[in-house]
GROMACS .gro file of C-alpha atoms in nm:
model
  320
    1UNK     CA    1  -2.527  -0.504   0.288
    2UNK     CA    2  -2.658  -0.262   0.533
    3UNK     CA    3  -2.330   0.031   0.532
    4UNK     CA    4  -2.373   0.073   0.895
    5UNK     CA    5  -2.274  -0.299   0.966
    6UNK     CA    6  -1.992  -0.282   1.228
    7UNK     CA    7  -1.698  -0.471   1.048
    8UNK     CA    8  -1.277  -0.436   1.147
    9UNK     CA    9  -1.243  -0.303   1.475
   10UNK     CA   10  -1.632  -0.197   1.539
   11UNK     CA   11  -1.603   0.091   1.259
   12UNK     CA   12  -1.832   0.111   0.981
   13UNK     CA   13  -1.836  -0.020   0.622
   14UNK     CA   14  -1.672   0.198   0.381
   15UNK     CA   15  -1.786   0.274   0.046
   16UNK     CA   16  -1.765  -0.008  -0.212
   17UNK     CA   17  -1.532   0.222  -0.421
   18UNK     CA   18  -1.291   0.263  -0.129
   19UNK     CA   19  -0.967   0.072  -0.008
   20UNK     CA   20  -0.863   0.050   0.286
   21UNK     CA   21  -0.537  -0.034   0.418
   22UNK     CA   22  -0.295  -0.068   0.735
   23UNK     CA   23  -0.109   0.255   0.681
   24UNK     CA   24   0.267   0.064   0.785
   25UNK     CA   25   0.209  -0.142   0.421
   26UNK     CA   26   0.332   0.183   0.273
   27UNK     CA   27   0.489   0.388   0.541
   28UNK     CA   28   0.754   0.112   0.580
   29UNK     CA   29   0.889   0.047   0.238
   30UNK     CA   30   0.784  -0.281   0.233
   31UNK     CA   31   0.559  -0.227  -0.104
   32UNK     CA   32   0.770   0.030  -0.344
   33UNK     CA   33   0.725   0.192  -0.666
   34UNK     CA   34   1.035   0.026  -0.780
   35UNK     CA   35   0.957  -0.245  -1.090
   36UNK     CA   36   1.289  -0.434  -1.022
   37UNK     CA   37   1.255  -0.811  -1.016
   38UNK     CA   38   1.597  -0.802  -0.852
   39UNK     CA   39   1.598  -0.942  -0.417
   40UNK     CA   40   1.743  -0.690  -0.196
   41UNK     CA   41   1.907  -0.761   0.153
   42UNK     CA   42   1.771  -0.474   0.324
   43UNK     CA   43   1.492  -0.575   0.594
   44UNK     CA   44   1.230  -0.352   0.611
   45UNK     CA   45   1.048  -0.254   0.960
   46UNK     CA   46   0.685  -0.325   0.892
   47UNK     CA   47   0.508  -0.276   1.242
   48UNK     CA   48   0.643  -0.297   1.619
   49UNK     CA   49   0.388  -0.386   1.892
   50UNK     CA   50   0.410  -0.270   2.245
   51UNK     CA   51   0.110  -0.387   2.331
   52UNK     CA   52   0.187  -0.622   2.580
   53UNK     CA   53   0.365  -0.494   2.904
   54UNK     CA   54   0.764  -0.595   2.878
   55UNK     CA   55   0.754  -0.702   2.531
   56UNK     CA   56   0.870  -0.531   2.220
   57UNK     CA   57   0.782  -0.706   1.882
   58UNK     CA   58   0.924  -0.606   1.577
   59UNK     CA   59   0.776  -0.745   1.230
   60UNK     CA   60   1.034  -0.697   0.926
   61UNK     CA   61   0.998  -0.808   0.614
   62UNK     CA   62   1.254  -0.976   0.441
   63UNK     CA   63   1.176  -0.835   0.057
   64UNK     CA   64   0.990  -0.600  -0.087
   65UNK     CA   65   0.700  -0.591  -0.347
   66UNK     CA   66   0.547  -0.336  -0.548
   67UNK     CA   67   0.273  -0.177  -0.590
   68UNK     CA   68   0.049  -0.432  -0.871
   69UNK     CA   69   0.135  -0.674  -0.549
   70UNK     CA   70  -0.053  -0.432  -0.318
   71UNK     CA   71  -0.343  -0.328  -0.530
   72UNK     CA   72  -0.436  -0.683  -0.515
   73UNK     CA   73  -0.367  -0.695  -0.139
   74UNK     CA   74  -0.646  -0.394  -0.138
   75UNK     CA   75  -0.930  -0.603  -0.344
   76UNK     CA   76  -0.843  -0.922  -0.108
   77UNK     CA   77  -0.891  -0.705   0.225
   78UNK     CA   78  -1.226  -0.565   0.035
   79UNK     CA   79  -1.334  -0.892  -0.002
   80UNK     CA   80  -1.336  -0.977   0.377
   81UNK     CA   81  -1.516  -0.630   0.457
   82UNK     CA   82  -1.867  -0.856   0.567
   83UNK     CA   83  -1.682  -1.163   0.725
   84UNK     CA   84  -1.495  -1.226   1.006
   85UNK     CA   85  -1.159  -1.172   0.971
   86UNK     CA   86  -1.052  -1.512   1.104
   87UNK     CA   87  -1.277  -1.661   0.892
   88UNK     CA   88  -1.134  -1.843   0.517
   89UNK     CA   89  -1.238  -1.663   0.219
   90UNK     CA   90  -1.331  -1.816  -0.112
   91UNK     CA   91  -1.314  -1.648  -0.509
   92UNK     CA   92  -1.240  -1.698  -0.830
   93UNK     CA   93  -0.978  -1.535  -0.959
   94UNK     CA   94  -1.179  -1.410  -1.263
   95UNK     CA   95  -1.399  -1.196  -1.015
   96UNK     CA   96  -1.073  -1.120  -0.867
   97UNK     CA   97  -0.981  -0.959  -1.210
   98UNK     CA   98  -1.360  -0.781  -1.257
   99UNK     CA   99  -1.251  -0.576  -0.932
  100UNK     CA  100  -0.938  -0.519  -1.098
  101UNK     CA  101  -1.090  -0.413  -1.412
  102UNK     CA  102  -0.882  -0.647  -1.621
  103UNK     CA  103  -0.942  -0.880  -1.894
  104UNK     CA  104  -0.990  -1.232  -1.874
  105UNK     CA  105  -0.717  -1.310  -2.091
  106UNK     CA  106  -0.458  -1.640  -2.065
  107UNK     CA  107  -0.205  -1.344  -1.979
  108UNK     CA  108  -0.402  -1.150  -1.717
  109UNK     CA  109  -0.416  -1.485  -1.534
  110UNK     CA  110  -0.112  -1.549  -1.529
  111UNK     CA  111   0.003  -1.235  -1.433
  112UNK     CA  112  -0.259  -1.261  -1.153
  113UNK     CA  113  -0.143  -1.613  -1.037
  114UNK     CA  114   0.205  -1.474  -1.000
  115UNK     CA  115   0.143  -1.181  -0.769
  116UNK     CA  116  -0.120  -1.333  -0.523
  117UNK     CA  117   0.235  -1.598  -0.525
  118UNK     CA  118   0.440  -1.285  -0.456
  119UNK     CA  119   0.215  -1.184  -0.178
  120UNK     CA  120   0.175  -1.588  -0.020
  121UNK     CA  121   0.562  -1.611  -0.028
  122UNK     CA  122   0.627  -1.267   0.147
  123UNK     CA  123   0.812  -1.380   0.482
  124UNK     CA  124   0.826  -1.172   0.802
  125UNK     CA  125   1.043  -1.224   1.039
  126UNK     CA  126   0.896  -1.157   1.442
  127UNK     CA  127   1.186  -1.045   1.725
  128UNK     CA  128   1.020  -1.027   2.100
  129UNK     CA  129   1.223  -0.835   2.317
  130UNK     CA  130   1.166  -0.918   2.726
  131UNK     CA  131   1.250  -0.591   2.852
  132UNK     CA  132   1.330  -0.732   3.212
  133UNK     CA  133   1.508  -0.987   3.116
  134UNK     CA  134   1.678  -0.897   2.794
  135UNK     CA  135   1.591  -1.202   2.633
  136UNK     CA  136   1.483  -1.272   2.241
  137UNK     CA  137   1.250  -1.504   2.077
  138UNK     CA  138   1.249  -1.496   1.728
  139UNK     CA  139   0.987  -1.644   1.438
  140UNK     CA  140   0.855  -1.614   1.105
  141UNK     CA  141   0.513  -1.560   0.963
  142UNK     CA  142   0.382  -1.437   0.662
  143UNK     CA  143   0.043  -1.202   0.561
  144UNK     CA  144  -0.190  -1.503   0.549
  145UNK     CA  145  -0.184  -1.783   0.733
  146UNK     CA  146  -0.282  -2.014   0.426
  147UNK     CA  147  -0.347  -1.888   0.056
  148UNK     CA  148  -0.439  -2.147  -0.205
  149UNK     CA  149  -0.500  -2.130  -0.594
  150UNK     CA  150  -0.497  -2.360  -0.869
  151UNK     CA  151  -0.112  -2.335  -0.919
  152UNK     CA  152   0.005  -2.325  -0.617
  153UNK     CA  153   0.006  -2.352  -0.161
  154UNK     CA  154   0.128  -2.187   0.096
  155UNK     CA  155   0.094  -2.244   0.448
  156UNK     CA  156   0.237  -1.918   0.624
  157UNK     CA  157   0.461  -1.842   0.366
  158UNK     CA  158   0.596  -2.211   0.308
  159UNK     CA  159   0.526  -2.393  -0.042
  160UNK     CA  160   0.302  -2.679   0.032
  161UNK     CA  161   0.300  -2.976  -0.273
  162UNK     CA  162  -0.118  -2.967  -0.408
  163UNK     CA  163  -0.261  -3.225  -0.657
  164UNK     CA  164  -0.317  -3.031  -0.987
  165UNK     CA  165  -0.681  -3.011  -1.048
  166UNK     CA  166  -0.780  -2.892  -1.369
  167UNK     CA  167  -0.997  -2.574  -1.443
  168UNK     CA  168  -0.995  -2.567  -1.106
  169UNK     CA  169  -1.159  -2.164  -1.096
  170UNK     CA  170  -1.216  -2.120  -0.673
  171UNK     CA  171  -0.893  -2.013  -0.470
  172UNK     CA  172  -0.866  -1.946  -0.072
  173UNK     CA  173  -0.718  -1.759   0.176
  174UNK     CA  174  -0.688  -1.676   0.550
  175UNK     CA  175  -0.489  -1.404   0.691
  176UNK     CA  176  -0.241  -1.443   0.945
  177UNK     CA  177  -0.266  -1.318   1.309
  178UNK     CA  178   0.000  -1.033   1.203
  179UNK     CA  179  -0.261  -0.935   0.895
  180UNK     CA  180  -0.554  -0.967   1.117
  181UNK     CA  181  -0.380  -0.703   1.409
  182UNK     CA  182  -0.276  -0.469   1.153
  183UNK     CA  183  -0.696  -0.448   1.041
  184UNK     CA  184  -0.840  -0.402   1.393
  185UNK     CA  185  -0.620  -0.125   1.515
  186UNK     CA  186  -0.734   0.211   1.517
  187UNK     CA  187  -0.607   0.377   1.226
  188UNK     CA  188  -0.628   0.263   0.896
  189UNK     CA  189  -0.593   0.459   0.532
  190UNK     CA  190  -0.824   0.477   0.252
  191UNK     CA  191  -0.779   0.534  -0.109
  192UNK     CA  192  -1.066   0.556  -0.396
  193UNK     CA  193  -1.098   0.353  -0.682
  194UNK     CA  194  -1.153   0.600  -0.917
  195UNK     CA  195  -0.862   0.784  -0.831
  196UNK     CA  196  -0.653   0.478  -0.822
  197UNK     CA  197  -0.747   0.407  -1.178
  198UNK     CA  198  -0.696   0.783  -1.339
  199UNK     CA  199  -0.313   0.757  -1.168
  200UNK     CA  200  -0.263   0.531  -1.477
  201UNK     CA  201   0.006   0.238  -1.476
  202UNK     CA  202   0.289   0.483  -1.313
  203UNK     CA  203   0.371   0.287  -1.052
  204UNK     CA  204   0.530   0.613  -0.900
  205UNK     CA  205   0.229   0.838  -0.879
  206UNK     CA  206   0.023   0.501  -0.781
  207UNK     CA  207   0.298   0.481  -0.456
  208UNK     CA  208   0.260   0.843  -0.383
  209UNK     CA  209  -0.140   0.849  -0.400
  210UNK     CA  210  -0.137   0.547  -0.154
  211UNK     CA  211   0.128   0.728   0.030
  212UNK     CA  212  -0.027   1.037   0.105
  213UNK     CA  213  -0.319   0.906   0.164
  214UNK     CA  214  -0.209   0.833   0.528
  215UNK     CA  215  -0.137   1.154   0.593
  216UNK     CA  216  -0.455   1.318   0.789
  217UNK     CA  217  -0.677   1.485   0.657
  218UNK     CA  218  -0.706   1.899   0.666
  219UNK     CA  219  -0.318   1.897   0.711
  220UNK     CA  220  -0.334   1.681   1.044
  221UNK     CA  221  -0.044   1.418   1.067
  222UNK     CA  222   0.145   1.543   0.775
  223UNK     CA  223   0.509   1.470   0.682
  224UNK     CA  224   0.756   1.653   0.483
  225UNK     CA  225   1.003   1.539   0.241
  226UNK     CA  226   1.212   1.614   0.008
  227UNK     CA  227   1.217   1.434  -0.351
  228UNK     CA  228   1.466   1.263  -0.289
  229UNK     CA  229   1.368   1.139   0.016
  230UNK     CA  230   1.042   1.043  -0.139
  231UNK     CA  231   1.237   0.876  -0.380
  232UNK     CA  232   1.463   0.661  -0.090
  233UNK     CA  233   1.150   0.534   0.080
  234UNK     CA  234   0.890   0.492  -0.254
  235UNK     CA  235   1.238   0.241  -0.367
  236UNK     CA  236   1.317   0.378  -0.659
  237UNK     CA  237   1.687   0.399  -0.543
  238UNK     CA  238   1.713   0.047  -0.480
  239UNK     CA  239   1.963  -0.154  -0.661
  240UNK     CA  240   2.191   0.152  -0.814
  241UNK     CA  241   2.564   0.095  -0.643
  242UNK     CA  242   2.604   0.444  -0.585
  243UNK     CA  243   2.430   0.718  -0.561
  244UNK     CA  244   2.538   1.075  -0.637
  245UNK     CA  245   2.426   1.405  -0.691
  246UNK     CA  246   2.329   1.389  -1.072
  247UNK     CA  247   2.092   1.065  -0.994
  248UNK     CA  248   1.965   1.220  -0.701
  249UNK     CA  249   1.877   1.476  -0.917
  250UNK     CA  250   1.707   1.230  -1.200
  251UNK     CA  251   1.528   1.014  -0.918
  252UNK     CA  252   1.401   1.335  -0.768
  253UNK     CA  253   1.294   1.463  -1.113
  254UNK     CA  254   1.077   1.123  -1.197
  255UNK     CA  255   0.883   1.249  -0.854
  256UNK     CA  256   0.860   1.537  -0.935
  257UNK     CA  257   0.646   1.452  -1.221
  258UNK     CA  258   0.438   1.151  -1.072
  259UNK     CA  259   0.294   1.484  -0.831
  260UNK     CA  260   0.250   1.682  -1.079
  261UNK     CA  261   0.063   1.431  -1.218
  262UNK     CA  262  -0.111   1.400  -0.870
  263UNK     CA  263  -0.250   1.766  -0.885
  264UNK     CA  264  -0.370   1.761  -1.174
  265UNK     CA  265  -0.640   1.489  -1.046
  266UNK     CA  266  -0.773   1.752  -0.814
  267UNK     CA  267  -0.807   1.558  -0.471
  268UNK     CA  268  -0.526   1.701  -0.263
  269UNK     CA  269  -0.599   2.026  -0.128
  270UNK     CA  270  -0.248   2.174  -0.146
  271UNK     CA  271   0.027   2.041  -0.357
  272UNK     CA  272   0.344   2.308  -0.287
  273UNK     CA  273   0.728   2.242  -0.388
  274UNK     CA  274   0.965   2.466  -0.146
  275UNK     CA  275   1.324   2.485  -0.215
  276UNK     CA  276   1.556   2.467   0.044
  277UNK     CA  277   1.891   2.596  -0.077
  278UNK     CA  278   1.944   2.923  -0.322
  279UNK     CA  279   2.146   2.723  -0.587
  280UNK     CA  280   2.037   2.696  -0.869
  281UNK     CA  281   2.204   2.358  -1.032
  282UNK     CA  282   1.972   2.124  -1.121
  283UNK     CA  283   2.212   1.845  -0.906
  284UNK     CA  284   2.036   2.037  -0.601
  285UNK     CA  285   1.706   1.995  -0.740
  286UNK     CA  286   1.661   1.630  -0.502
  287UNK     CA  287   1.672   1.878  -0.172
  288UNK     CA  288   1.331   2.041  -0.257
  289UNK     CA  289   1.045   1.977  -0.008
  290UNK     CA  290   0.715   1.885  -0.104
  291UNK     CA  291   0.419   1.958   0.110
  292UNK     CA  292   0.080   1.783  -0.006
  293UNK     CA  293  -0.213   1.832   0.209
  294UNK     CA  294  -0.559   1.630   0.197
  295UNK     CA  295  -0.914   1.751   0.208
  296UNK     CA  296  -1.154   1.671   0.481
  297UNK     CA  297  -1.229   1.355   0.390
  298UNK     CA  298  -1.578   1.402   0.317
  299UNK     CA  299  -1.471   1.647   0.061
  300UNK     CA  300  -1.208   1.423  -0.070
  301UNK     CA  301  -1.511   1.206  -0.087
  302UNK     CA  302  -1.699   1.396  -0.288
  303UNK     CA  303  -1.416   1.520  -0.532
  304UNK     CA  304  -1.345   1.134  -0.555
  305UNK     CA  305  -1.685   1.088  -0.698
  306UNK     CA  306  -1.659   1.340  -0.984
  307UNK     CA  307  -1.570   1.345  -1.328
  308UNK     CA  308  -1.250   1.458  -1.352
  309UNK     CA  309  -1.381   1.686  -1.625
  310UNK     CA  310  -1.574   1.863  -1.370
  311UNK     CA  311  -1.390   1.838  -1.040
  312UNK     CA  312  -1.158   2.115  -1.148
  313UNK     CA  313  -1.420   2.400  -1.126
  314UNK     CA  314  -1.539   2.226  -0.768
  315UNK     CA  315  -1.185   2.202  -0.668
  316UNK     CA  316  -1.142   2.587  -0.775
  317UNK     CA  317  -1.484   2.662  -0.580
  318UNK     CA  318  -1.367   2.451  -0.259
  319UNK     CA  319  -1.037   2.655  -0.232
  320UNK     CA  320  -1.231   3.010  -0.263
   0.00000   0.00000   0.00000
């Protein structure tokens, strides 16, 4: 494919080890570094559009997933890079674990089968506010407005009964009008593969790659936190009772080494911890701010593309 084709809001291809993603997936909690299996009551805002004059509509997402849920999400928006985004998409789920650089093993299907479920069965729930008449409509919809493999159906979220067909390899899908809106606006994030892949299985420093990767580039649009705050919205608080001071501390800790791990890849320009309070017990450790700044991102590009052997001495040489 040409790499000027115009594709997702009249922008240009991106590079076939690139992801790209609407940055709210991550910004609003609804995909976490948390590995809990357990449901959590907690809605989570995933997008408000004020697009149309006197109307407010909020998406919020009734669960959340994690992040092996969301890597896929990435390879099934790569796949529609060339085709229109209305248009249904067919693969085989053994391509669909190539780009994931996984086996074909009984296991890695499986596994596969049950997160593209997760994704089909993620519900969101859609409030329009009429701001001159105060008036609600409410809704549901889902990421894709039908997803189908050989195990399963769902129609905007619903289960839909299927005839079994055996060795049945191609599955389907079609995102939903939410999905669709969330790929033409303006702004969307980018990770690399490569980088993706030397963050290892840590579903932490995964979360915090992705996360800071919609942060602008050259320090533009950046956010600061504190590790414990990182730790709030990446959900690894969720499902602890209580939380006090010593497991603010431990939460904050687990961060604290998912960036260190971060750094060590080479592809964020600045990686700084600042503490905010002269105490020195480690309970106070969760109230230290992290600042993380990204390169231009045609130097991120090319630091991306190196050998992690070698993009220390370029990273040295870029910062002199």
């Amino acid at each position: 494919m040409n790499s000027n084709q115009k594709i997702f809001h009249d922008r240009k291809a991106w590079p076939e080890n690139v992801r790209i993603y609407p940055p709210c997936l991550i910004q609003s909690g609804v995909f976490t570094a948390s590995q809990s299996t357990k449901q959590y009551e907690d809605e989570k805002l995933l997008y408000t559009d004020k697009s149309l004059i006197g109307i407010v509509t909020k998406y919020t997402a009734e669960k959340t997933l994690g992040m092996p849920q969301l890597i896929v999400l990435l390879e099934l928006i790569d796949m529609m890079k060339y085709c229109h985004l209305y248009d249904s998409y067919e693969f085989s789920t053994g391509r669909l674990l190539e780009r994931l650089k996984q086996k074909r093993t009984g296991s890695a299907y499986s596994n596969l089968n049950r997160l593209l479920e997760d994704l089909a069965k993620l519900r969101i729930n859609v409030r329009s506010e009429f701001t001159d008449t105060g008036k609600c409509e409410t809704s549901e919809t889902s990421l894709f407005n039908f997803i189908e493999t050989s195990e399963f159906a769902y129609k905007s979220g619903q289960k839909e009964d299927i005839e079994a067909e055996e060795g049945r390899a191609v599955c389907c899908f079609q995102f939903s009008d939410l999905m669709i809106e969330l790929l033409q606006t303006k702004y969307l994030s980018s990770v690399h593969t490569k980088i993706l892949h030397e963050c290892g299985k840590s579903p932490i420093t995964i979360w915090l790659y992705i996360f800071y990767s919609t942060h602008g580039a050259n320090a533009n649009k950046t956010y600061e936190y504190t590790t414990y705050k990182l730790a709030v919205t990446s959900g690894l608080e969720k499902g602890y009772s209580s939380v006090k001071n010593k497991l603010k501390s431990q939460l904050a800790h687990r961060i604290k080494i998912a960036i260190a791990k971060l750094k060590s890849l080479h592809v964020f320009q600045k990686v700084l911890f600042i503490k905010t309070t002269d105490k020195t017990d480690t309970y106070y450790a969760y109230s230290m701010k992290v600042i993380m700044h990204r390169f231009a991102y045609d130097t991120e590009k090319i630091l991306s593309n190196t050998a992690l052997e070698d993009r220390a001495s370029m990273f040295e040489q870029l910062l002199t």
